[in-house]
Each structure stands twice: as C-alpha cells, then as structure tokens.
GROMACS .gro file of C-alpha atoms in nm:
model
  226
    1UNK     CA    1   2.828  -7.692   2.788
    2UNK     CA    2   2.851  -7.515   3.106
    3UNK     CA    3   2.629  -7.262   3.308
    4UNK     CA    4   2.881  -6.987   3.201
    5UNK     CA    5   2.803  -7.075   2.871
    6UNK     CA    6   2.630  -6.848   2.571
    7UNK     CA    7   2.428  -6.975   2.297
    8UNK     CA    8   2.313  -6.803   1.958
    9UNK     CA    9   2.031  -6.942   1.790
   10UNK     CA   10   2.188  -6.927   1.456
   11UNK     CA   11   2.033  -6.885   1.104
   12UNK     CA   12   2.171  -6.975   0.766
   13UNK     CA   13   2.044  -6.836   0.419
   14UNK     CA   14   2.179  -7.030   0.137
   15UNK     CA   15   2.452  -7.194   0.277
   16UNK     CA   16   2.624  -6.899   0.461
   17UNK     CA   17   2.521  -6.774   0.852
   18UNK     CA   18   2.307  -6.476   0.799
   19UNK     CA   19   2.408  -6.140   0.897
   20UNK     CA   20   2.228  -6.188   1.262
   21UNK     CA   21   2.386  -6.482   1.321
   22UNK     CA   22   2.749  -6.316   1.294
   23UNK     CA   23   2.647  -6.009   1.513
   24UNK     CA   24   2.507  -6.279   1.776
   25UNK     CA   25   2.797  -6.435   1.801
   26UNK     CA   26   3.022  -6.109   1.849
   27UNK     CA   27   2.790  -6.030   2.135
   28UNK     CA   28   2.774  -6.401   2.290
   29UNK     CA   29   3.234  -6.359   2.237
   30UNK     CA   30   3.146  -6.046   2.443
   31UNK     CA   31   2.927  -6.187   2.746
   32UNK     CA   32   3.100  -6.495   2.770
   33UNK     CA   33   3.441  -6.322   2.823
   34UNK     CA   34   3.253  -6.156   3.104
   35UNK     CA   35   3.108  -6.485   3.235
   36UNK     CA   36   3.425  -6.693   3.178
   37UNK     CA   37   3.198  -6.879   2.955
   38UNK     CA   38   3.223  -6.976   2.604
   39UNK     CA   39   3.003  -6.825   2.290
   40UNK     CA   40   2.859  -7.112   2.122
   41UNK     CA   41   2.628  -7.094   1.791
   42UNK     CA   42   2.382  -7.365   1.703
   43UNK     CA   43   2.332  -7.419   1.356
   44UNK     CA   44   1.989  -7.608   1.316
   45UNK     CA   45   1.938  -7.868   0.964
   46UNK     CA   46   2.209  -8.029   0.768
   47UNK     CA   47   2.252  -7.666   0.561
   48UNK     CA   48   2.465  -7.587   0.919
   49UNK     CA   49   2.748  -7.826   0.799
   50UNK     CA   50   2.825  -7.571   0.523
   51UNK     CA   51   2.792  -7.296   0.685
   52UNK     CA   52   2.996  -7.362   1.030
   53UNK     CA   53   3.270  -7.280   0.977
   54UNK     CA   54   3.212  -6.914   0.847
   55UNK     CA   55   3.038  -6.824   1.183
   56UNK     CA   56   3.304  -6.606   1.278
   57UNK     CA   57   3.312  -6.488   1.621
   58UNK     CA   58   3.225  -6.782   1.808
   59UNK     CA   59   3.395  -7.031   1.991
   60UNK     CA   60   3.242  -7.316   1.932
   61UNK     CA   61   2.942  -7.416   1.633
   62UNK     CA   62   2.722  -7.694   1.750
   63UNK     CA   63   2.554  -7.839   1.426
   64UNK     CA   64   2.251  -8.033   1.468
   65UNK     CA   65   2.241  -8.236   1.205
   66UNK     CA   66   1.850  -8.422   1.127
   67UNK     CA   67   1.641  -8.383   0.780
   68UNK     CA   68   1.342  -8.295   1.030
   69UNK     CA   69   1.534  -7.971   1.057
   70UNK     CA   70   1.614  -7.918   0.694
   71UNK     CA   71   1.356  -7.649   0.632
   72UNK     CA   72   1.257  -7.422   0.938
   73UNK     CA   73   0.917  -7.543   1.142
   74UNK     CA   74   0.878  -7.379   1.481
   75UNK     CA   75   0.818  -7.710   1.689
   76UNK     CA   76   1.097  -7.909   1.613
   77UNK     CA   77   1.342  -7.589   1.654
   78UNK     CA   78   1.212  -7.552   1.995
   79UNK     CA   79   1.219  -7.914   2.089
   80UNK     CA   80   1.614  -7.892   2.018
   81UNK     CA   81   1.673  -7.612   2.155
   82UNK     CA   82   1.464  -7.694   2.491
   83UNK     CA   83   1.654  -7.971   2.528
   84UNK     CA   84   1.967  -7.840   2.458
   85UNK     CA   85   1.891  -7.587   2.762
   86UNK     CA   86   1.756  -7.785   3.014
   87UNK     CA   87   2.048  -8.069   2.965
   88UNK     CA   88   2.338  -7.800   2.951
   89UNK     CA   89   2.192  -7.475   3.176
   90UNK     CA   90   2.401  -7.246   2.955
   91UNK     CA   91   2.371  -6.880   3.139
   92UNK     CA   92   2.142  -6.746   2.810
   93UNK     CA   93   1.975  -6.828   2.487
   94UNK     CA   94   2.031  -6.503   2.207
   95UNK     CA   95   1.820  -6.475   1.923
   96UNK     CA   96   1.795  -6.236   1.634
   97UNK     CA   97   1.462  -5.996   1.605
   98UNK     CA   98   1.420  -6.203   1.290
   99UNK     CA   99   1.080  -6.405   1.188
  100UNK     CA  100   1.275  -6.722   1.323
  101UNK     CA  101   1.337  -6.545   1.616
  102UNK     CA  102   1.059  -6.400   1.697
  103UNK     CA  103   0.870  -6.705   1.640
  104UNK     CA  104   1.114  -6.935   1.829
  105UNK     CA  105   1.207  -6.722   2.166
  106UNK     CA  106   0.854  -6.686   2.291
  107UNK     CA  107   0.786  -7.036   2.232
  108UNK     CA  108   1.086  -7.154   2.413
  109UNK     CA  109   1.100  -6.909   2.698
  110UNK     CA  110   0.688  -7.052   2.726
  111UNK     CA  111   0.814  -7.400   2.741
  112UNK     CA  112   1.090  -7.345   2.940
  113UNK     CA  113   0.873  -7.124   3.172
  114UNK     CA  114   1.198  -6.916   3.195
  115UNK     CA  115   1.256  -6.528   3.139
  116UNK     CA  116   1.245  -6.342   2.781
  117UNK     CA  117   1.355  -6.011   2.698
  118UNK     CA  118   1.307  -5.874   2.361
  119UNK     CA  119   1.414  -5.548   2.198
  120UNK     CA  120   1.761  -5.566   2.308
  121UNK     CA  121   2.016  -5.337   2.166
  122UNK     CA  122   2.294  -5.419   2.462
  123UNK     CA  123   2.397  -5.694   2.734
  124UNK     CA  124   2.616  -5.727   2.947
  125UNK     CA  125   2.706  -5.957   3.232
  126UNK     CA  126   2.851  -5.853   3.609
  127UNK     CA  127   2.774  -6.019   3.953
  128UNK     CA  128   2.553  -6.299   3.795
  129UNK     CA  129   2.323  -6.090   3.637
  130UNK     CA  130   2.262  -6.020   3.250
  131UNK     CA  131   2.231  -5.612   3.249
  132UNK     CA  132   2.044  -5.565   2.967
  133UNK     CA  133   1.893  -5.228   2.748
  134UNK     CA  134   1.576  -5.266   2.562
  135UNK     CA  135   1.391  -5.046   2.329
  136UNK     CA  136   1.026  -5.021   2.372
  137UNK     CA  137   0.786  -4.792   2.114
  138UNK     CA  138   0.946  -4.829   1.808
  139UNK     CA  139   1.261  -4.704   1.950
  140UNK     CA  140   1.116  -4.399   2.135
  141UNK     CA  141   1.151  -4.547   2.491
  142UNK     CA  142   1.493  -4.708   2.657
  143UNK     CA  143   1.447  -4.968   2.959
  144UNK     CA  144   1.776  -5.083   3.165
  145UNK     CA  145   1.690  -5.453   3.287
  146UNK     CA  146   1.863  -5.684   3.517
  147UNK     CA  147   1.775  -6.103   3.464
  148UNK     CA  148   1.952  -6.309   3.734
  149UNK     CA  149   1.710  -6.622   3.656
  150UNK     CA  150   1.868  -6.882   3.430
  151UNK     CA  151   1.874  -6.979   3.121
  152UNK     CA  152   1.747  -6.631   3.041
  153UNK     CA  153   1.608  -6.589   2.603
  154UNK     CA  154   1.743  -6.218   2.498
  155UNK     CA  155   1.610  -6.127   2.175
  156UNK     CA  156   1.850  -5.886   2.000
  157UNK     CA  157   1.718  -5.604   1.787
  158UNK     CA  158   1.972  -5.665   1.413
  159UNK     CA  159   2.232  -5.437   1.401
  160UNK     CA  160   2.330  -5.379   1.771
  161UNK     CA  161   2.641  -5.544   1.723
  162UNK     CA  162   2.895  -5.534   1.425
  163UNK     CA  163   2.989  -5.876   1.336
  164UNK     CA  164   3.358  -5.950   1.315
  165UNK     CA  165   3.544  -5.879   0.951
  166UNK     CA  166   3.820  -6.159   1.030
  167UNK     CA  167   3.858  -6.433   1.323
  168UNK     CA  168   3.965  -6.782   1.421
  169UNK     CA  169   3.742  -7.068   1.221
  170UNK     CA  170   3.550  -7.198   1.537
  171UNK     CA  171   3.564  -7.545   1.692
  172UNK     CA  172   3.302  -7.736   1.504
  173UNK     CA  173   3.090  -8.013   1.629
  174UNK     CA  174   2.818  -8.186   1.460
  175UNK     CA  175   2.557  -8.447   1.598
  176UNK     CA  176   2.189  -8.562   1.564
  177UNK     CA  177   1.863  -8.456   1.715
  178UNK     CA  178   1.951  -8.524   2.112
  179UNK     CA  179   1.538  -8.586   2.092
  180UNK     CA  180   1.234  -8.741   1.874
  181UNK     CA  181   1.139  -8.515   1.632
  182UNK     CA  182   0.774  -8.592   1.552
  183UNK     CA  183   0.633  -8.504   1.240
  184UNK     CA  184   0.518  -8.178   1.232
  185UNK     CA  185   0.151  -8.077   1.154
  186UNK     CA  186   0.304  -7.735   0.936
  187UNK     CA  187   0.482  -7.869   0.637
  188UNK     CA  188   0.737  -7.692   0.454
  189UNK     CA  189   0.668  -7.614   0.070
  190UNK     CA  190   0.896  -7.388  -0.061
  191UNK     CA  191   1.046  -7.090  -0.023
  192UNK     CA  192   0.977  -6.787  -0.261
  193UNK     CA  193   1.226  -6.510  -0.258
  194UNK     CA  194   1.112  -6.136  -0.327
  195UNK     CA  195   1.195  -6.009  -0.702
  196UNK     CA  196   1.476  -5.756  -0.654
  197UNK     CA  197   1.399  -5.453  -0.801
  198UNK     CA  198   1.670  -5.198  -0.698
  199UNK     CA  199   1.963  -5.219  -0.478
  200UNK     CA  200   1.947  -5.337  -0.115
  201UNK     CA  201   2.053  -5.052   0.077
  202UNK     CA  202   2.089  -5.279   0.409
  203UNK     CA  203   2.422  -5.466   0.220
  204UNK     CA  204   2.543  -5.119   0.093
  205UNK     CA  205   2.874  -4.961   0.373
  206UNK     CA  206   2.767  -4.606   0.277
  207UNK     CA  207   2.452  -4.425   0.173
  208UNK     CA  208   2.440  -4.129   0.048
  209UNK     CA  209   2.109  -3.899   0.098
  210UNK     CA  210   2.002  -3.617  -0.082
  211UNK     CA  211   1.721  -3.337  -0.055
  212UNK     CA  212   1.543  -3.088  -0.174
  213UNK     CA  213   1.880  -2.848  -0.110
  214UNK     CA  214   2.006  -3.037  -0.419
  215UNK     CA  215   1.757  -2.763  -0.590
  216UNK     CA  216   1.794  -2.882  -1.011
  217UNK     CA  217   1.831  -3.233  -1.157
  218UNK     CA  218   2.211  -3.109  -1.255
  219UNK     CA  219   2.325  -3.133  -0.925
  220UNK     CA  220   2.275  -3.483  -0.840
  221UNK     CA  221   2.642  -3.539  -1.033
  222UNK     CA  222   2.730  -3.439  -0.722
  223UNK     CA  223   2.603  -3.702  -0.513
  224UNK     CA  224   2.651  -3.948  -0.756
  225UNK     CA  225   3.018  -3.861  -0.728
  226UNK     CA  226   3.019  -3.907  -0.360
   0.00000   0.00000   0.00000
C-alpha cells in the first residue's frame, strides 16, 4: 500500500459486494489513475472470500479474514481499518452513505483525528489535493472542497458513480486481523430482512411515471406498454 493509494470500505450482502461497494470502486479506479495510485477494496469478515472476486472495478481486494468480523460491529471495523491507515498512509479512505458507513467514517476519521467529508457526489484529485463536491440540505445546497491533509475519509452519497457492467477480476489477497480484536460489548443477533411487498424500484433500469394527465383507468395500457 502506498500514499497514492485508494481504499473503499467495502460491504457485502449475501455473499455478493453490494451495489455501493461497486460504485466505490469505479470512483477509487478514477482517483487513483489521477494519483498514480491503485484502487483497493477491503472486504471485512470471512463472507469477503466469496465475494472478492466480483468487486469489479478495483485493482486490488484486500480480504480480512477473522470470525470477529463475521457479522458487522462498529469497533472492530474501525480497529482494522485504523490500522490499516496508519501502517499504509493510503491518500483516502471512501465509504458509502450507507448505515455501515455512516457509522464507521466518523468513528475512524475521530480516531484517526484526520479529515471527513460527507455528502459527496464527486472527487477528484490534482496537485495533491482531493477536490471534492458535497451536497448539504437534503440536496438543496452544493459546496466545492479542497482536503490536502492525509489519509482524508470521503463519504460518498449512493449513486454518484455507475459501477462498471464488465472488468478484469481484481488481484485478490486475503489475511487475518493485522490487530487484537477484543470482544465487543454489542453482540450480533441476527439479522431480519424487511417483507417485500412490491417491487424495488432502486434494482429496476427504467421507471416509468404516470399522472393525473393519464385522465381514466383505460389509459394506463399505455404505460404499462411502455
């Protein structure tokens, strides 16, 4: 790992890399080229093993391979992760506006004492310095933002980046905790998934909207047809 470097904090969901995970590492492909760097995604618990190699995008998929990390706790994700950065200085840390994310960045960035910049919708990197644009007030308000302090934590808002249809499989590494992991005073008990009532418009390529312009019941055919 090297100070040009880019790391995702990746996320799995049943085996796979979630949809964040894949945008993350588009954008980390996309500032590393710019660093002369190389976009690196770590997978966190032994569930990273299966899905490495799907993480398409990246460079290289670090997979940190411990039971401790099986099911997500916020201290020992940040106690990897910390170490990871202060041992290999990469030039920034990207997470996903997801509940992991959101729950591990600040934390890290805390521990680290180092900057954190959340809301993102673009990065880039010139002269050093990550040139970043944030959205602030539910999307009304735009902030451009320059970090030159490393390793910076961007936070990316989901959907900033499209994540790559078809790619090289990454290089694929996989090693233990490089630290302790203490038991951790949260325990895990299980995970309940919502009932799914309808479709999930967020996994659908096109939606089609209709309004009151569609006047009588009859019309909808049309939609439907669309």
């Amino acid at each position: 790992m090297s100070a040009q470097d880019i790391l995702v904090l990746g996320e799995t969901k049943q085996g796979a890399p979630s949809d964040i995970t894949l945008e993350l590492a588009v954008c980390a492909r996309q500032l590393a080229a710019q660093t002369g760097g190389q976009a690196i995604v770590v997978l966190l618990g032994p569930e990273g093993k299966q899905a490495a190699a799907r993480v398409v995008g990246a460079d290289r998929v670090l997979v940190i391979d411990d039971d401790a990390l099986a099911s997500y706790m916020p201290e020992p994700y940040v106690a990897v992760l910390s170490r990871l950065l202060e041992s290999g200085k990469p030039r920034a840390l990207l997470a996903g506006s997801t509940s992991v994310g959101l729950d591990v960045a600040p934390l890290l960035a805390a521990r680290l004492n180092v900057p954190i910049i959340g809301g993102c919708q673009k990065i880039e990197a010139a002269d050093g310095t990550l040139k970043v644009t944030a959205s602030f007030c539910a999307g009304k308000m735009l902030a451009d933002l320059e970090v030159s302090a490393t390793p910076a934590v961007v936070v990316v808002l989901p959907g900033s980046y499209r994540a790559a249809a078809e790619g090289a499989a990454p290089q694929v590494e996989t090693i233990g905790s490089p630290v302790p992991l203490e038991p951790d005073p949260v325990r895990f008990e299980q995970m309940i998934l919502p009932a799914v009532a309808d479709v999930d418009i967020t996994q659908q390529d096109v939606l089609v909207a209709v309004g009151r312009g569609i006047q009588q019941q009859e019309n909808l055919a049309l939609a439907e047809e669309l």
